[in-house]
PDB file of C-alpha atoms in Angstrom:
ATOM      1  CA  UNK A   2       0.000   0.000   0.000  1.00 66.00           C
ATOM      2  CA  UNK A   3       1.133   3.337  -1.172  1.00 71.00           C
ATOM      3  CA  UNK A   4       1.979   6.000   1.647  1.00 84.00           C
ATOM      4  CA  UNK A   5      -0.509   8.200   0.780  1.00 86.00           C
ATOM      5  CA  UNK A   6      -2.947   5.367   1.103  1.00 88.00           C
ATOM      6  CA  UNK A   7      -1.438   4.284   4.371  1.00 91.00           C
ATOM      7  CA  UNK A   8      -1.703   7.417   5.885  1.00 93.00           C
ATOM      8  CA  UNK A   9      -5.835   8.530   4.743  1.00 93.00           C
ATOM      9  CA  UNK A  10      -6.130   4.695   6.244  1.00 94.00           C
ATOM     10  CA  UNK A  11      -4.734   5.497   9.723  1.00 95.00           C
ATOM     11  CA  UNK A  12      -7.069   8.595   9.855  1.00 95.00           C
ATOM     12  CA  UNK A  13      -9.798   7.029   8.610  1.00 95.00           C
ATOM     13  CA  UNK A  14      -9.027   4.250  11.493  1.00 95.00           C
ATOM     14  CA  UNK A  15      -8.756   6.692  14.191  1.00 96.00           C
ATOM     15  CA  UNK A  16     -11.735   8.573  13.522  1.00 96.00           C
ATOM     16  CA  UNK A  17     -13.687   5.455  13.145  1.00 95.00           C
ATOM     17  CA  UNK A  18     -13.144   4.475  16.977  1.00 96.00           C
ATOM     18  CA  UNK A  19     -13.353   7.950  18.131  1.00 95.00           C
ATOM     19  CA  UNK A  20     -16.821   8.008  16.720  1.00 95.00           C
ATOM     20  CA  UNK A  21     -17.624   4.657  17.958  1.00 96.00           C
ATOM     21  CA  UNK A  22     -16.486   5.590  21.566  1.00 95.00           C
ATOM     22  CA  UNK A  23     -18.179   8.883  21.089  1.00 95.00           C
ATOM     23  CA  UNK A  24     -21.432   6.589  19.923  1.00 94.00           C
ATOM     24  CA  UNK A  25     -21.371   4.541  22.801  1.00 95.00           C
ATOM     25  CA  UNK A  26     -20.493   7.365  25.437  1.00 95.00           C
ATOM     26  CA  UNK A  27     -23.961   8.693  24.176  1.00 95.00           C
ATOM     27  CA  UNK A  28     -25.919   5.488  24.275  1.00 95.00           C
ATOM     28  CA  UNK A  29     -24.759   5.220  27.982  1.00 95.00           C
ATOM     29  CA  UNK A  30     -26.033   8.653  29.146  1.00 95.00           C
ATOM     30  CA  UNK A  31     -28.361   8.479  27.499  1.00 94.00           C
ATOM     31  CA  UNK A  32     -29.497   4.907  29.255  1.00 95.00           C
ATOM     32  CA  UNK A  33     -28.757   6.990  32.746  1.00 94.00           C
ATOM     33  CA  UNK A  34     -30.564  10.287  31.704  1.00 92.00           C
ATOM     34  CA  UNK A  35     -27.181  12.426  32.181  1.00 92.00           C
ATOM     35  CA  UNK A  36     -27.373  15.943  30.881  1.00 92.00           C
ATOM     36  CA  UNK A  37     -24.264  15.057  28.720  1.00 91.00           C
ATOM     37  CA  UNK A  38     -26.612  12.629  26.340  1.00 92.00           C
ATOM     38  CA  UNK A  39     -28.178  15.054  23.960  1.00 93.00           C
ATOM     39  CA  UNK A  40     -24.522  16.715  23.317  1.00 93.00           C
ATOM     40  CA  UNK A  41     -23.087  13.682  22.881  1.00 93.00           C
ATOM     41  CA  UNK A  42     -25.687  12.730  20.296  1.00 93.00           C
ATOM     42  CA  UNK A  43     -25.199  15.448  18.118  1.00 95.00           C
ATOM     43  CA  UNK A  44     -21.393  15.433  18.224  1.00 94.00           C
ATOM     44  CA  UNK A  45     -22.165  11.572  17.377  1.00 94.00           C
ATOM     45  CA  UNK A  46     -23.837  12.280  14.500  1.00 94.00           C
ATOM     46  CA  UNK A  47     -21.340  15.265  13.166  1.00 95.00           C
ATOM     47  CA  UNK A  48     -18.318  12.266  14.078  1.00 95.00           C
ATOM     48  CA  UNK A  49     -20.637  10.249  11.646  1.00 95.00           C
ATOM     49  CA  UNK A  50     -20.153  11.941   8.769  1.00 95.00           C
ATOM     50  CA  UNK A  51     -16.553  12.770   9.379  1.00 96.00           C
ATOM     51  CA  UNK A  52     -15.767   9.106   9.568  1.00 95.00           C
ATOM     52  CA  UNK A  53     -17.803   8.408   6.061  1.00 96.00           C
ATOM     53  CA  UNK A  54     -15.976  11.296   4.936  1.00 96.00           C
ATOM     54  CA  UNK A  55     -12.718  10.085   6.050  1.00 95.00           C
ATOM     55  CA  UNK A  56     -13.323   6.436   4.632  1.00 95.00           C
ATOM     56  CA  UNK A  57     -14.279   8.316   1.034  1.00 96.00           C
ATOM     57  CA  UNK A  58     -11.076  10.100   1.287  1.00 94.00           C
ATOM     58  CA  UNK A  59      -9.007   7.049   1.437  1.00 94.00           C
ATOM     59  CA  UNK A  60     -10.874   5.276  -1.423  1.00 94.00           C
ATOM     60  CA  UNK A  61     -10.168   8.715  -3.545  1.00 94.00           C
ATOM     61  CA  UNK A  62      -7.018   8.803  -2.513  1.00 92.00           C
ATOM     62  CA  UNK A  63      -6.158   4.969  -3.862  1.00 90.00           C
ATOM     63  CA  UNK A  64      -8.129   5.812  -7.005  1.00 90.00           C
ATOM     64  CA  UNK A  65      -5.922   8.878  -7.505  1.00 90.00           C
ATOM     65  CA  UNK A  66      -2.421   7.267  -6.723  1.00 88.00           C
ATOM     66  CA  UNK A  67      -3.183   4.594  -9.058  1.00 87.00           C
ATOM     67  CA  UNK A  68      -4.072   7.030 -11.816  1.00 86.00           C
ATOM     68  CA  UNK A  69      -1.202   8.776 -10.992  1.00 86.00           C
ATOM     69  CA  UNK A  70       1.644   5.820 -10.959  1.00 79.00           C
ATOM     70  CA  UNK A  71      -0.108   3.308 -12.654  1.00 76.00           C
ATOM     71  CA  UNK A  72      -1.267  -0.217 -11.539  1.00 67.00           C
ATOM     72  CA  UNK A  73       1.681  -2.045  -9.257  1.00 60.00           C
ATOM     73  CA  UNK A  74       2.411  -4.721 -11.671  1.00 57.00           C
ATOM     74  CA  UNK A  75       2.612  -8.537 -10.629  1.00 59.00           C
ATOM     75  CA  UNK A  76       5.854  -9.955 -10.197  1.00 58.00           C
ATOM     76  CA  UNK A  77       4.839 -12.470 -13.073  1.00 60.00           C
ATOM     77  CA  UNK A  78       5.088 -10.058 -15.912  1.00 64.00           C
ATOM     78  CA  UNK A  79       7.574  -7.329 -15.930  1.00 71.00           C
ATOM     79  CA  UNK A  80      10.021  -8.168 -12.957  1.00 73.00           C
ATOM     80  CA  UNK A  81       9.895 -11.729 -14.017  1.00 77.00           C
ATOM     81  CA  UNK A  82      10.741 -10.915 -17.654  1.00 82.00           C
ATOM     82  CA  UNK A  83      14.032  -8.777 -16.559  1.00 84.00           C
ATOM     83  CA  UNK A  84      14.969 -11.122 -14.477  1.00 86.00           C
ATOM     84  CA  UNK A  85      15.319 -14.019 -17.352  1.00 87.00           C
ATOM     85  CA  UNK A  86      16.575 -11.670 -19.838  1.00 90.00           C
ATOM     86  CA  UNK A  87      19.647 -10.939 -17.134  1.00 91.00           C
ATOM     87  CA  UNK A  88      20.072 -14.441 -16.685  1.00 92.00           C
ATOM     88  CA  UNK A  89      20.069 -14.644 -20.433  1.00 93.00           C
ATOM     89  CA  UNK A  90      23.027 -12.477 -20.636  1.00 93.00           C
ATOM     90  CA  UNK A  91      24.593 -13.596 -17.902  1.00 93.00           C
ATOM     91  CA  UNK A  92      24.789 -17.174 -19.430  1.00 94.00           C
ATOM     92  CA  UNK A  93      25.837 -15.605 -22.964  1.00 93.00           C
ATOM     93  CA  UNK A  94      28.955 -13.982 -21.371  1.00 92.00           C
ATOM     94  CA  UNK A  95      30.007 -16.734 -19.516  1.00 92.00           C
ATOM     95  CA  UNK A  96      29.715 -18.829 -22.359  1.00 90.00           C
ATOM     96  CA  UNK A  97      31.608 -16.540 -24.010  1.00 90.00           C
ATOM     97  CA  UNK A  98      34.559 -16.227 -21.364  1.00 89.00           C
ATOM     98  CA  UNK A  99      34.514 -19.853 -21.613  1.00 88.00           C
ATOM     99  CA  UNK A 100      35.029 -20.136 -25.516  1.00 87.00           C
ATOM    100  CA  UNK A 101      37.453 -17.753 -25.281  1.00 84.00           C
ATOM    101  CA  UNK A 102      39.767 -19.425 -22.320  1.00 80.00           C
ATOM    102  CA  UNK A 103      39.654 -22.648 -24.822  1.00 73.00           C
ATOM    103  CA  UNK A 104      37.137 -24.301 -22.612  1.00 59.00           C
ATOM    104  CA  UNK A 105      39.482 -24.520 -19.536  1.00 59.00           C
ATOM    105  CA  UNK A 106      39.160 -23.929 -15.859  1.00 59.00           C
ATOM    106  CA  UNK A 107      40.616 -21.000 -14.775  1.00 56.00           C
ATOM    107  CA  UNK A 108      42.580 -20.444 -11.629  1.00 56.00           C
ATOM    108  CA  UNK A 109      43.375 -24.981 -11.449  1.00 55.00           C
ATOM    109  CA  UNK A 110      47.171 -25.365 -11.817  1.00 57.00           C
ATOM    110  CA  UNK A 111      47.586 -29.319 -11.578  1.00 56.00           C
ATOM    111  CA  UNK A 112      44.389 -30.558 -13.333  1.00 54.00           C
ATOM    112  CA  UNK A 113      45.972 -33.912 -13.032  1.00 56.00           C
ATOM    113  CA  UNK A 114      45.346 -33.744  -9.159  1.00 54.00           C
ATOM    114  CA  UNK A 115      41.707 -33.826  -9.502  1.00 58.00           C
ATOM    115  CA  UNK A 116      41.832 -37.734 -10.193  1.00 58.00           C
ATOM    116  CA  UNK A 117      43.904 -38.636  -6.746  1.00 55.00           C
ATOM    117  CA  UNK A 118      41.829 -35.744  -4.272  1.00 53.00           C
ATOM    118  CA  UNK A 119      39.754 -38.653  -3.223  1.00 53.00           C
ATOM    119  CA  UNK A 120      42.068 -40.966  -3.073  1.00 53.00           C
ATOM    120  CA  UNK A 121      43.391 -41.448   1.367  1.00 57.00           C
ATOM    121  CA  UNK A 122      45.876 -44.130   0.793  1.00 56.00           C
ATOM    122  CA  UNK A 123      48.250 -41.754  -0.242  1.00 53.00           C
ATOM    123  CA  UNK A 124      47.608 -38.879   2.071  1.00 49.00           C
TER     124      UNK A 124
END
């Protein structure tokens, strides 16, 4: 998720339980008959729309970050793709290297050793 997104998420998170708490802070004096009930309500209601408004914002703001930087592509089709065509290229210049040494290995002095490594008797 996009930063932008993140954050208008948060928000919209934390003004979503504020207005919950706020909702059922009224509901409760209400139940009792405190004097605090009827503001409560109203700022309830005004929290209400603030939260719908807040949970709009972060669907506009996905809408408008996508329009903005384009779709995140899947990993199948574009990273995927690079990826083989470096391998590719890779391959080609070892193969290369390799044709061009005459098909040795580079860096073995006594090739002949390779046949008596496993061979304990005569360590």
């Amino acid at each position: 998720m996009p930063d932008a997104v993140r954050t208008a998420a948060v928000r919209a998170v934390l003004i979503m339980s504020l207005t919950i708490i706020q909702a059922m802070v009224a509901f409760l004096s209400t139940l009792t008959g405190s004097w605090l009930a009827f503001p409560m309500v109203l700022s309830s209601v005004a929290s209400t729309v603030v939260a719908t408004w807040a949970v709009l914002d972060v669907w506009v703001t996905r809408q408008v970050w996508n329009q903005r930087h384009g779709v995140v592509s899947e990993p199948s089709s574009t990273a995927r793709q690079m990826r083989r065509q470096r391998r590719r290229a890779q391959r080609a210049a070892r193969a290369a290297e390799r044709d061009e040494a005459g098909g040795r290995i580079r860096g073995r002095r006594n090739a002949g050793d390779l046949s008596r490594a496993g061979d304990l008797s005569r360590a």
